[in-house]
Coordinates of C-alpha atoms in Angstrom, one line a residue:
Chain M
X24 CA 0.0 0.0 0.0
X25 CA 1.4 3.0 -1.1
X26 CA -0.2 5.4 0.9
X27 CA 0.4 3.7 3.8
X28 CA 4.1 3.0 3.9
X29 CA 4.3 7.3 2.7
X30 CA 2.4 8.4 5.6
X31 CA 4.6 5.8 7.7
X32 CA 7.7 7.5 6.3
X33 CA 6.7 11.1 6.6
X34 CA 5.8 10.3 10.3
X35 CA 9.1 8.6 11.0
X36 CA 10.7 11.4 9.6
X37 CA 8.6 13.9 11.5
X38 CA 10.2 12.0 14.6
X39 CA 13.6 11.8 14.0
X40 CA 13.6 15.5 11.9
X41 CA 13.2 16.7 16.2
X42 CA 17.1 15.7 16.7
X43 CA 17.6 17.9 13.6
X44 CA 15.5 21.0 14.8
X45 CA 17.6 20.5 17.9
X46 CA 21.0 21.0 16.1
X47 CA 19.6 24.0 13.5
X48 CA 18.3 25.4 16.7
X49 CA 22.2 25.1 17.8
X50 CA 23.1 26.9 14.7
X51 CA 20.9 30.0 14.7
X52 CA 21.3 30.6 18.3
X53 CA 25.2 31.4 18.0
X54 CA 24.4 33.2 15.1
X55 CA 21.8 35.1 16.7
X56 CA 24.1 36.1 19.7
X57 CA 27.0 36.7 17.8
X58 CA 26.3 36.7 14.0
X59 CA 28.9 33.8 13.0
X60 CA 28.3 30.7 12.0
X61 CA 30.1 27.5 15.0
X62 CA 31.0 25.3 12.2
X63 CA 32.2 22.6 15.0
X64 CA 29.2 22.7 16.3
X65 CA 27.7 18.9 15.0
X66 CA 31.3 17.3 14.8
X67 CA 31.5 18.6 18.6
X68 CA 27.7 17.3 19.4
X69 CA 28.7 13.7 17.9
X70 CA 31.8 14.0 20.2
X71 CA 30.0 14.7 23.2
X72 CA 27.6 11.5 22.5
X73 CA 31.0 9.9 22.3
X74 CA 32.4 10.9 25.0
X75 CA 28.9 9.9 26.6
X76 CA 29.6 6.2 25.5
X77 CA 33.0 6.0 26.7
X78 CA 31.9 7.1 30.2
X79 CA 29.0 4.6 30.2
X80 CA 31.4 1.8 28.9
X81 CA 34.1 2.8 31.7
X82 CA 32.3 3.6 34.4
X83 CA 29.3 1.6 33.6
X84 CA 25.4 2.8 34.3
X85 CA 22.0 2.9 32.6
X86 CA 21.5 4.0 28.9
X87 CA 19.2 6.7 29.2
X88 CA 22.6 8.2 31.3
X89 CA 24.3 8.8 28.3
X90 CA 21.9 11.5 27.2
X91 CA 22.3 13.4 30.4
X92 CA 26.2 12.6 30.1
X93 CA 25.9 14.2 26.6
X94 CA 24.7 17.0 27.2
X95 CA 26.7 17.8 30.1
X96 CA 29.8 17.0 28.0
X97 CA 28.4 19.5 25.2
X98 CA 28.5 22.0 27.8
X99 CA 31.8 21.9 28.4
X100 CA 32.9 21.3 24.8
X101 CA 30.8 24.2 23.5
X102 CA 32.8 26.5 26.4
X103 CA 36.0 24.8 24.5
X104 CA 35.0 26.2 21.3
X105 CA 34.1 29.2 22.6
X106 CA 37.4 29.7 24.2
X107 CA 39.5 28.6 21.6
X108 CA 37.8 29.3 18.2
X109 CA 35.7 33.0 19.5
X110 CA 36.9 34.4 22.8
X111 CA 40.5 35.6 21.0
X112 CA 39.6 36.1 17.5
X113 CA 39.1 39.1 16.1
X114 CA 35.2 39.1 15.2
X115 CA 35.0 42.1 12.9
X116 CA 36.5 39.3 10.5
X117 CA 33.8 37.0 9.3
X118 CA 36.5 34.8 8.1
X119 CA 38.0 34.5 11.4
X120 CA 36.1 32.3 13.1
X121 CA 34.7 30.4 10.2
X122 CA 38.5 29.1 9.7
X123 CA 38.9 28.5 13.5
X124 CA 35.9 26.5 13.6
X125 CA 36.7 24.7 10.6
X126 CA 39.8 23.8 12.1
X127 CA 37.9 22.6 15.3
X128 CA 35.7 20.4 12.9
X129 CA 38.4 18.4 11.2
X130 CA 40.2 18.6 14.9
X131 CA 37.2 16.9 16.5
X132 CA 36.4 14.4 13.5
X133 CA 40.1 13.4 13.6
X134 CA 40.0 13.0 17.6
X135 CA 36.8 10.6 17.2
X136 CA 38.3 8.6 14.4
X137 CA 41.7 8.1 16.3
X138 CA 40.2 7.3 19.7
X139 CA 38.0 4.3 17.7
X140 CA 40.2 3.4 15.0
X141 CA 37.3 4.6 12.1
X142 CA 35.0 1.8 13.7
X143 CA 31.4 2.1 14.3
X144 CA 30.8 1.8 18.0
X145 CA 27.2 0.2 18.9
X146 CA 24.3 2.9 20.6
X147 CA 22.4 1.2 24.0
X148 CA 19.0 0.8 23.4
X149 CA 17.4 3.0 25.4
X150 CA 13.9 2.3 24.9
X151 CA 12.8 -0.9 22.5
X152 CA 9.2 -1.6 21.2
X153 CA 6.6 -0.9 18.7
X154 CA 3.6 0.7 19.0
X155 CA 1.5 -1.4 16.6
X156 CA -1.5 1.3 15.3
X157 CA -2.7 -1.2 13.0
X158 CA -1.8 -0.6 9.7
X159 CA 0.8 1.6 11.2
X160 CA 4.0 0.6 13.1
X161 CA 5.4 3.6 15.4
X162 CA 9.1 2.7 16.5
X163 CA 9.4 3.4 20.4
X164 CA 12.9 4.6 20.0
X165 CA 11.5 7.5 17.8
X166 CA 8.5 8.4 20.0
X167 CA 10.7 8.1 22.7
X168 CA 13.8 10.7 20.7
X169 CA 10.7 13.3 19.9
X170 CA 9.6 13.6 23.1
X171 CA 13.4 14.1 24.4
X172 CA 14.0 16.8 21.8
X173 CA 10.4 18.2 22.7
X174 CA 11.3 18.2 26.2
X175 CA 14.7 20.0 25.5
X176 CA 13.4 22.9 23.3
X177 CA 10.3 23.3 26.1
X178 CA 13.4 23.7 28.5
X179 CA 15.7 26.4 26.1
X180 CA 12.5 28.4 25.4
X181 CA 12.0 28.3 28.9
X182 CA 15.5 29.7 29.9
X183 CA 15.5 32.3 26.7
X184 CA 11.9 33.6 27.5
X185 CA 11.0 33.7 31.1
X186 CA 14.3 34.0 32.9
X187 CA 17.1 37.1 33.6
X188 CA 19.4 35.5 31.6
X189 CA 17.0 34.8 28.6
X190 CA 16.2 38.6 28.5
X191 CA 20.0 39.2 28.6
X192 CA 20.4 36.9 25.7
X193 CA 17.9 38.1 23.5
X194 CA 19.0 41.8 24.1
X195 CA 22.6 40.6 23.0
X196 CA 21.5 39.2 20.1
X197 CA 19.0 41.7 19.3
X198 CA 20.9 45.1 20.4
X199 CA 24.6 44.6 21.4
X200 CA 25.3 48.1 22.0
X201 CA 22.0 49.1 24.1
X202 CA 22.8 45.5 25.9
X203 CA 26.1 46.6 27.0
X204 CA 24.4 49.6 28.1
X205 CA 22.2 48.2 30.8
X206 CA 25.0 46.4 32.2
X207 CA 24.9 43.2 30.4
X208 CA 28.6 41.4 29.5
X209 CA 28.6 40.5 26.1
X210 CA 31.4 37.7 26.9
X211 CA 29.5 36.1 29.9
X212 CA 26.4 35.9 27.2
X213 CA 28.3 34.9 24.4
X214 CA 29.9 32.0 26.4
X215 CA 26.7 31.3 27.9
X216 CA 25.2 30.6 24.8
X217 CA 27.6 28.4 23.5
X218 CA 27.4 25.8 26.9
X219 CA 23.8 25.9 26.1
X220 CA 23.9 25.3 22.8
X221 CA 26.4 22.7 23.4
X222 CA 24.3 21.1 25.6
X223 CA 21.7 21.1 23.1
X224 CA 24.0 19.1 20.5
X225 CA 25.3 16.9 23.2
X226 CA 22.0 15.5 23.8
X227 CA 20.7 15.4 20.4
X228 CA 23.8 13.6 19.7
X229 CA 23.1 11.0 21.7
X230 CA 19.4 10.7 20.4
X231 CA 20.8 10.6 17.4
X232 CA 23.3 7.8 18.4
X233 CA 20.0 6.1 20.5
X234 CA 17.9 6.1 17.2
X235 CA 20.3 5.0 14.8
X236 CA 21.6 2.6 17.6
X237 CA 25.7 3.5 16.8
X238 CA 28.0 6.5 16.8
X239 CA 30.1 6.7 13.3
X240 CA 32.5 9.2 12.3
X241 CA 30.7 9.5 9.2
X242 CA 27.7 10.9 10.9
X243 CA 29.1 14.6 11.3
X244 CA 29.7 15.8 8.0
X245 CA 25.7 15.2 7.2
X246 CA 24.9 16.4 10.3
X247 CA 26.4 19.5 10.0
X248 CA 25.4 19.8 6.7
X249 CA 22.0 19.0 7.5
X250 CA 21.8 21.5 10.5
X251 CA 22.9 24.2 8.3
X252 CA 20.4 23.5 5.8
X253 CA 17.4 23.9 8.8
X254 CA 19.4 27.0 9.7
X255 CA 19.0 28.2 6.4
X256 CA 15.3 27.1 5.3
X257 CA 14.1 28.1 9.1
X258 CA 15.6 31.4 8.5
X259 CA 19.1 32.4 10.2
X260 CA 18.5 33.5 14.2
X261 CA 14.7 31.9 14.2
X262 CA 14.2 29.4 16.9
X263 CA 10.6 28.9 15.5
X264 CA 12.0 28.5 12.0
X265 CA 14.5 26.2 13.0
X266 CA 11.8 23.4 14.8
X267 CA 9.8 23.7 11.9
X268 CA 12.5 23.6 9.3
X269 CA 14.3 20.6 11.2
X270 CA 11.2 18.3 11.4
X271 CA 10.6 19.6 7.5
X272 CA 14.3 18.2 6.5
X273 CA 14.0 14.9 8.7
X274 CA 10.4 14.5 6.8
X275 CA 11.8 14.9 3.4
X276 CA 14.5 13.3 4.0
X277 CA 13.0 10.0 4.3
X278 CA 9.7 10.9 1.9
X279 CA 12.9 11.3 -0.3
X280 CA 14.1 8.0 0.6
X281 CA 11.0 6.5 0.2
X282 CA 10.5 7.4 -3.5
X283 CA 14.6 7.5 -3.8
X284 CA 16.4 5.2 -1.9
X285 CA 18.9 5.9 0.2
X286 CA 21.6 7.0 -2.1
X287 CA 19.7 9.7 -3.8
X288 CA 18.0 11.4 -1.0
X289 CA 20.7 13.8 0.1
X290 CA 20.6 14.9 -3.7
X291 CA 16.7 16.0 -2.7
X292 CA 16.9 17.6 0.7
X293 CA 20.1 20.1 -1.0
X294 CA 17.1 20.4 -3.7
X295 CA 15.2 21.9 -1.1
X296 CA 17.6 23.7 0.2
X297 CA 18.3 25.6 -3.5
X298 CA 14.4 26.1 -3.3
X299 CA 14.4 27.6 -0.6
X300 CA 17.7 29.9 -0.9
X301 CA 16.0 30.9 -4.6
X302 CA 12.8 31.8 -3.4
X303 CA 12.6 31.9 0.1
X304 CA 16.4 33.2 1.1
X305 CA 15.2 34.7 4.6
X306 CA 13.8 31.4 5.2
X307 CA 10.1 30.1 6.5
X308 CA 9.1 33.3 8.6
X309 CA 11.3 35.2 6.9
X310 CA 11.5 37.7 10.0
X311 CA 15.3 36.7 11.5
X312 CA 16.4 38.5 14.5
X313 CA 17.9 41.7 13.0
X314 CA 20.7 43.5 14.0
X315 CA 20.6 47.2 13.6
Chain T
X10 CA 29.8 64.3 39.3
X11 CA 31.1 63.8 36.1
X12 CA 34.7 64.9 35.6
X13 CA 36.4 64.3 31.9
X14 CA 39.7 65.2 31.2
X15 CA 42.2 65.8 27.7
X16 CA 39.8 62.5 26.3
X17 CA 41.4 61.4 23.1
X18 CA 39.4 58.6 21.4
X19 CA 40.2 57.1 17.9
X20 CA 39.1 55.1 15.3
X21 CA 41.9 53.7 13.4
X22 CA 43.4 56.6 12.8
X23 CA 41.6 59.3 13.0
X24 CA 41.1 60.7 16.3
X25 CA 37.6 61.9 16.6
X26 CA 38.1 63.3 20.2
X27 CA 41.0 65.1 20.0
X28 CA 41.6 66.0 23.8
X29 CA 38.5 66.7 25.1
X30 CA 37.8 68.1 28.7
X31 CA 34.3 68.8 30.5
X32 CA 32.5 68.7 33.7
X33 CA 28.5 67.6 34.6
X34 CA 27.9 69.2 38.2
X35 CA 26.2 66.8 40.4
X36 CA 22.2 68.0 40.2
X37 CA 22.6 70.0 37.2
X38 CA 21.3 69.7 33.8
X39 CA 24.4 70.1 31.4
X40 CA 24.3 70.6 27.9
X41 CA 26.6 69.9 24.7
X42 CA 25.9 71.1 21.5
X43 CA 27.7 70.7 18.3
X44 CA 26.9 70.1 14.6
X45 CA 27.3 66.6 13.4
X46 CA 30.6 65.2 13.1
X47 CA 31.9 67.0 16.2
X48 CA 32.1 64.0 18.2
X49 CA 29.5 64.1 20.6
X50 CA 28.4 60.6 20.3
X51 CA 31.6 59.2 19.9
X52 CA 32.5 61.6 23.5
X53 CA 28.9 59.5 25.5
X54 CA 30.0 56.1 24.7
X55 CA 33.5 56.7 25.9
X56 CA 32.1 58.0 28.5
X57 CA 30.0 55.2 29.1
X58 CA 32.6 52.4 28.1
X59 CA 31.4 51.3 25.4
X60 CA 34.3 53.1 23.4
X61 CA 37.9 52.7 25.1
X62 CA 39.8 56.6 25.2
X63 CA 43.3 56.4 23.7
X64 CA 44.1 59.0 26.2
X65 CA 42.4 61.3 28.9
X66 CA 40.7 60.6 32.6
X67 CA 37.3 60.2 33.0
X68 CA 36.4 60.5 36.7
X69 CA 32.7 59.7 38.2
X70 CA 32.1 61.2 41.7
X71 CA 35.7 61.2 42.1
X72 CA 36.4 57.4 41.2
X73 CA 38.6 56.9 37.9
X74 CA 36.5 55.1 35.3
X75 CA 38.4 55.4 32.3
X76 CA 38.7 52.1 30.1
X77 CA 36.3 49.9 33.3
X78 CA 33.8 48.1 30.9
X79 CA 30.1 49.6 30.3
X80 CA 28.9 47.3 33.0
X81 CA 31.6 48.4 35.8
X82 CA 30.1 52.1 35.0
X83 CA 26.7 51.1 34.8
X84 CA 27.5 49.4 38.6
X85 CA 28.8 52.6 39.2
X86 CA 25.7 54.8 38.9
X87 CA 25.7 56.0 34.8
X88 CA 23.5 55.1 32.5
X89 CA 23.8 56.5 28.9
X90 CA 20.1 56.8 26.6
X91 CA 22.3 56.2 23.2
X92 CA 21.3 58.1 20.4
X93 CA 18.5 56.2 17.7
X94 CA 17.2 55.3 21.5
X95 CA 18.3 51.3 20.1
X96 CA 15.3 49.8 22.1
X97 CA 15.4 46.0 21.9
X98 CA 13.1 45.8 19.4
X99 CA 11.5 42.1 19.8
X100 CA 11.0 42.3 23.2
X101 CA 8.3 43.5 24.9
X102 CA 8.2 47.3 26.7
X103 CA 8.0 45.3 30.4
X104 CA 10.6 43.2 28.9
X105 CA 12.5 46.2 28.1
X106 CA 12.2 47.4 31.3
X107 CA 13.7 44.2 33.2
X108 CA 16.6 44.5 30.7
X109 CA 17.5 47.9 32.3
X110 CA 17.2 46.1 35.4
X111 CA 19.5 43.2 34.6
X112 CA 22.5 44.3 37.1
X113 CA 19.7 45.2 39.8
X114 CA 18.8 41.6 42.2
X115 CA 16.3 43.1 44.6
X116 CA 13.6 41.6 41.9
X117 CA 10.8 43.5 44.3
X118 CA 12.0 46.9 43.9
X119 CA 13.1 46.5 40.5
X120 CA 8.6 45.8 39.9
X121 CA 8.0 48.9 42.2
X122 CA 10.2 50.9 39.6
X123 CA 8.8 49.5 36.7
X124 CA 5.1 50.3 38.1
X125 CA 7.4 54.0 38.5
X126 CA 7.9 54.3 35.1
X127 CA 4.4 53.2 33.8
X128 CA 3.0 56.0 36.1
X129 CA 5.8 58.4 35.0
X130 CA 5.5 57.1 30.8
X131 CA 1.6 56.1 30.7
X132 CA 2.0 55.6 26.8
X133 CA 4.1 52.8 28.2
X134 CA 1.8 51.2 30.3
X135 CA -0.9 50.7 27.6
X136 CA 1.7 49.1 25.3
X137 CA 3.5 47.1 28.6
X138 CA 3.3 43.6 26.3
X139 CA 3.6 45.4 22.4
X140 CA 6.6 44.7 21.2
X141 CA 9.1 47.8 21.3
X142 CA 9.8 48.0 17.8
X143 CA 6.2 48.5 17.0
X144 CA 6.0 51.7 19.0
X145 CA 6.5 54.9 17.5
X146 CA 9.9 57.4 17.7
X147 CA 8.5 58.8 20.5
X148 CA 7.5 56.0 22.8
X149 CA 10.7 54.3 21.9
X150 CA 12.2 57.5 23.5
X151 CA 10.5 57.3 26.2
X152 CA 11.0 53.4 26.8
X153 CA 14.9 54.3 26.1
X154 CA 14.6 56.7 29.1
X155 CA 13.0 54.5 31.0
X156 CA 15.2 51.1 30.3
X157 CA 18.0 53.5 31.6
X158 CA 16.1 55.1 34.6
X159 CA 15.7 51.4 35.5
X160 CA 19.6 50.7 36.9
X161 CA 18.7 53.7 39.2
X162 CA 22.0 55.8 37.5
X163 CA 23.1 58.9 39.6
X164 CA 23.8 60.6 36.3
X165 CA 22.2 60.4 33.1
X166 CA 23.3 60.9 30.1
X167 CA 21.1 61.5 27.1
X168 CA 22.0 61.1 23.3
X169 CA 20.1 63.5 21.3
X170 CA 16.7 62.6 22.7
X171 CA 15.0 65.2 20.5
X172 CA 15.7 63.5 17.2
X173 CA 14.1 62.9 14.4
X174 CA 10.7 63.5 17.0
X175 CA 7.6 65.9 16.4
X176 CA 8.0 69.3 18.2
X177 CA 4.9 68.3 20.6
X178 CA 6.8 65.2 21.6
X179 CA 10.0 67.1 21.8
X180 CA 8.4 69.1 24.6
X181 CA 7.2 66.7 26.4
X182 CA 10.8 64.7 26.3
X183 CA 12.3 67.6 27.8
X184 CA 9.5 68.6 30.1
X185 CA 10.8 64.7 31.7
X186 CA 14.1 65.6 31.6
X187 CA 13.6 68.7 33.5
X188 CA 11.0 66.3 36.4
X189 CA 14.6 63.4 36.3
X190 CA 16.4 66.5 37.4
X191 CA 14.1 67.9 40.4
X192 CA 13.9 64.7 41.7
X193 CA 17.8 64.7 42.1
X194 CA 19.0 62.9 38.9
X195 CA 21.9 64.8 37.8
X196 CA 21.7 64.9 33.6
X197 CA 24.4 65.3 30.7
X198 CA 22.6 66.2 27.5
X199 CA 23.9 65.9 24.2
X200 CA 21.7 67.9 21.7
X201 CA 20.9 69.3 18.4
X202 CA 17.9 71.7 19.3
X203 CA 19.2 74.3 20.6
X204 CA 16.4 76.4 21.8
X205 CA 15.0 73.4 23.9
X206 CA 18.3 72.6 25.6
X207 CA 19.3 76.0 26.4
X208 CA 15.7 76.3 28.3
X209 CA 16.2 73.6 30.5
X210 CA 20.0 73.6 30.6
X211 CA 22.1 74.9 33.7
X212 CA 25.6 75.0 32.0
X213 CA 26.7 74.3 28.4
X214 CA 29.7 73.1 26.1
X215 CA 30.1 73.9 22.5
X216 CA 31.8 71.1 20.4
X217 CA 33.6 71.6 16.9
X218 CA 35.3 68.6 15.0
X219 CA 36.8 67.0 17.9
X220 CA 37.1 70.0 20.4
X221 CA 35.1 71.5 23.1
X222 CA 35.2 75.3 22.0
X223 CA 32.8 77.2 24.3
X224 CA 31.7 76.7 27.5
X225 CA 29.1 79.4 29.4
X226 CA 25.8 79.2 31.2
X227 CA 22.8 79.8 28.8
X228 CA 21.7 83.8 30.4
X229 CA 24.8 84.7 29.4
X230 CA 24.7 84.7 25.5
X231 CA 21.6 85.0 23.4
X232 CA 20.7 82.0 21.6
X233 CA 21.3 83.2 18.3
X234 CA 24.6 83.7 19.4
X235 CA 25.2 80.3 20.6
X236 CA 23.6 78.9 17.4
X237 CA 25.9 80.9 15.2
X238 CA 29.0 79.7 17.4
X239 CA 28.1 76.3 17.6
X240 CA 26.7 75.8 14.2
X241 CA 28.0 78.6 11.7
X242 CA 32.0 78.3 12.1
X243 CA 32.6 81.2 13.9
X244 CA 33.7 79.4 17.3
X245 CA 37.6 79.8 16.5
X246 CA 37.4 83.5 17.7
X247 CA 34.9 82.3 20.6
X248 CA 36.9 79.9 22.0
X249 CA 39.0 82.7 24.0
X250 CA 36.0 83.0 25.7
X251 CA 36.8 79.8 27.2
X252 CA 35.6 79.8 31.0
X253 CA 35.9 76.1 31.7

């Protein structure tokens, strides 16, 4: 039945397209704080769901740990990057830190691949079963990685919009001047921002890891190709854009595959991105968080 | 209050403060005038931290502030309404509010203010949840004013308030800055309207491409006078008039 095995792919991909929103949301949030794009930013999120695994294998502990483990390792990476690719580079170059992050991507990519020797490492099951709907099958594991990613963004719009430090943030980003005027430190806030975001990654990492079920190498160079496209199509600073946009990607992405297969599909979602940079450049809302 | 002394600020190369000194007596409303391109702005936001002197002193109720960051001199009692007002303009006007808060952590005082400055601004009451770049030129003056008033500054400084505004509106910005002053805030004024700031100004400064070249008390000189000094070129031969 063809209409029944499309809807069951959009609605996978709906599910999975949350660990996406999570890492576009990544994306536009640096660049709404500080206009530049992290381009570490997956290859660090992928590290941190590594570094997750490791722990858990060392240490030992239930698999649902590694998503808390994730994200707290994001944290600290994301205050890494900071640090080492923003706090000292000069910023009126929009070079600058594109190079230093790119640097930080290989850097990160070559640390996971030399610390594994290139091998796949197996994901724990976090959660297993089907929900059976009849004609419909529901995977757990994807139920269980949407409501995560839900449950993460709930808590980041949380933070941004009813807390001190969410005003402070969104003045940055919105004003830096007038921000620094009321007392606000643009370095505490930037820095901020990027252990949140980190955190962010961290954890949709390790969805990612829990849903596919292993951790490769090969994972970050989509991933941050995929988060950009979200960044893009949801429109560059827009959270809202960027949860939409990143469950439209994971959607398409397997409608694509669908229709496809699995080689072509990439061809398809960079089909949509063209679309969207042709016709819709400012992306789904097209109202980005402006800096005047 | 305010104490600034030989302040040289550059950009690149070009110095656009080239060794400027001036004072803002604690409870007084002082003015500076000056034709674009004299510097003014460039003088409030190294005042205020944002921009880092080269060169020069800037004291604030005898404490050196020069090169402390923005937020040091905001913790220190200043607060600077820049020029454009640059409200955050997808937040909300209550939102706006707490922002000029942010260094404050007595969270019940900083809502008795905020009900201050609704019963001070009413136009900002009845847009408290609109978002403040909806509102017009004026109410986003006012809402710059307010946002400033909010860190409870001993001094305030004011970029050109009067800009780009209607006459009516104007008045009523100044009428405001006149109430700040009786109720003890002491004010440093940058403006282009001269009438309006030499009505409500105590003492004023003349500024020409980088230099303060008059200095007087606003009976002393008719207005023309000071329009045609600050604004017409003749100031060279004024400036051995100099009294401060």
């Amino acid at each position: 039945m063809l209409i029944v095995d499309l809807v069951q792919s959009i609605v996978d991909g709906l599910l999975f397209g949350a660990t996406y929103a999570l890492i576009g949301i990544g994306f536009t949030l640096v660049f709404g704080v500080m206009h530049k794009i992290n381009m570490a930013y997956a290859a660090a999120s992928v590290g941190a769901a590594y570094a997750a695994l490791r722990l858990i294998a060392l240490i030992g502990g239930p698999a649902w740990a590694s998503l808390l483990i994730a994200a707290a390792a994001g944290g600290v990476f994301g205050l890494i990057i900071y640090w080492l690719c923003f706090r000292f580079i000069p910023l009126s170059n929009p070079l600058a830190t594109l190079m230093s992050t790119v640097g930080m991507f290989l850097l990160a990519e070559e640390i996971i691949v030399h610390t594994t020797d290139g091998m796949p490492q197996n994901y724990p099951v976090v959660v297993r079963g089907i929900l059976d709907m009849g004609e419909f099958m529901i995977r757990g594991d994807l139920v269980f990685v949407f409501v995560c990613a839900l449950l993460a963004m709930v808590v980041l719009l949380y933070l941004l919009y009813r807390t001190k430090l969410g005003i402070a943030t969104r003045a940055v980003s919105q004003q830096p001047v007038a921000a620094q005027l009321v007392g606000i430190r643009l370095n505490h806030i930037n820095a901020l921002t990027f252990i949140v975001t980190g955190m962010l990654g961290g954890f949709a990492g390790a969805l990612i890891g829990s849903a596919v079920g292993l951790l490769s190498p090969l994972l970050v160079i989509p991933l941050t190709i995929k988060g950009l496209i979200v960044t893009v199509i949801g429109g560059l600073g827009s959270i809202p854009g960027a949860i939409i946009a990143g469950l439209l990607v994971g959607m398409a992405e397997n409608v694509f595959q669908y229709f496809r297969g699995v080689t072509e599909r990439d061809i398809y979602v960079m089909l949509l991105l063209f679309v969207f940079l042709v016709f819709r450049p400012g992306g789904i809302f097209s109202n980005t968080v402006k800096r005047d | 209050m305010l104490d600034v002394q030989d302040i040289v600020t550059a950009y690149g190369k070009i110095e656009a403060l080239k060794g400027v000194s001036l004072a803002a007596a604690e409870g007084r409303i002082t003015c500076l005038l000056g034709p674009n391109g004299a510097g003014k702005t460039t003088l409030m936001y190294s005042i205020a931290g944002v921009l880092k002197p080269r060169r020069g002193a800037i004291r604030l109720g005898g404490v050196d502030i020069t090169g402390q960051s923005p937020s040091a001199i905001v913790a220190r009692g200043l607060a600077l309404v820049p020029e454009n007002r640059l409200v955050f303009p997808q937040m909300t006007v209550a939102e706006n509010l707490e922002a000029g808060a942010y260094q404050r952590r007595d969270a019940a005082e900083v809502a008795v203010d905020i009900e201050r400055m609704y019963a001070r601004f009413p136009r900002l009451k009845e847009r408290r949840t609109q978002l403040a770049g909806t509102l017009s030129g004026g109410e986003q003056q006012m809402l710059a004013v307010a946002r400033a008033l909010m860190s409870r500054p001993r001094i305030l400084l004011m970029d050109e308030p009067s800009l780009g505004l209607a006459p009516l509106i104007v008045e009523e910005i100044f009428r405001i800055v006149g109430e700040l002053n009786k109720d003890g805030v002491t004010i440093f004024l940058v403006e282009q309207n001269v009438h309006m700031a030499l009505k409500v100004a105590h003492h004023f400064y003349l500024m020409e491409q980088g230099r303060v070249t008059f200095s007087g008390e606003p009976g002393k000189l008719a207005e023309d006078e000071v329009i045609q000094r600050a604004y017409l070129g003749t100031s060279r031969q004024a400036s051995s008039h100099k009294t401060g």
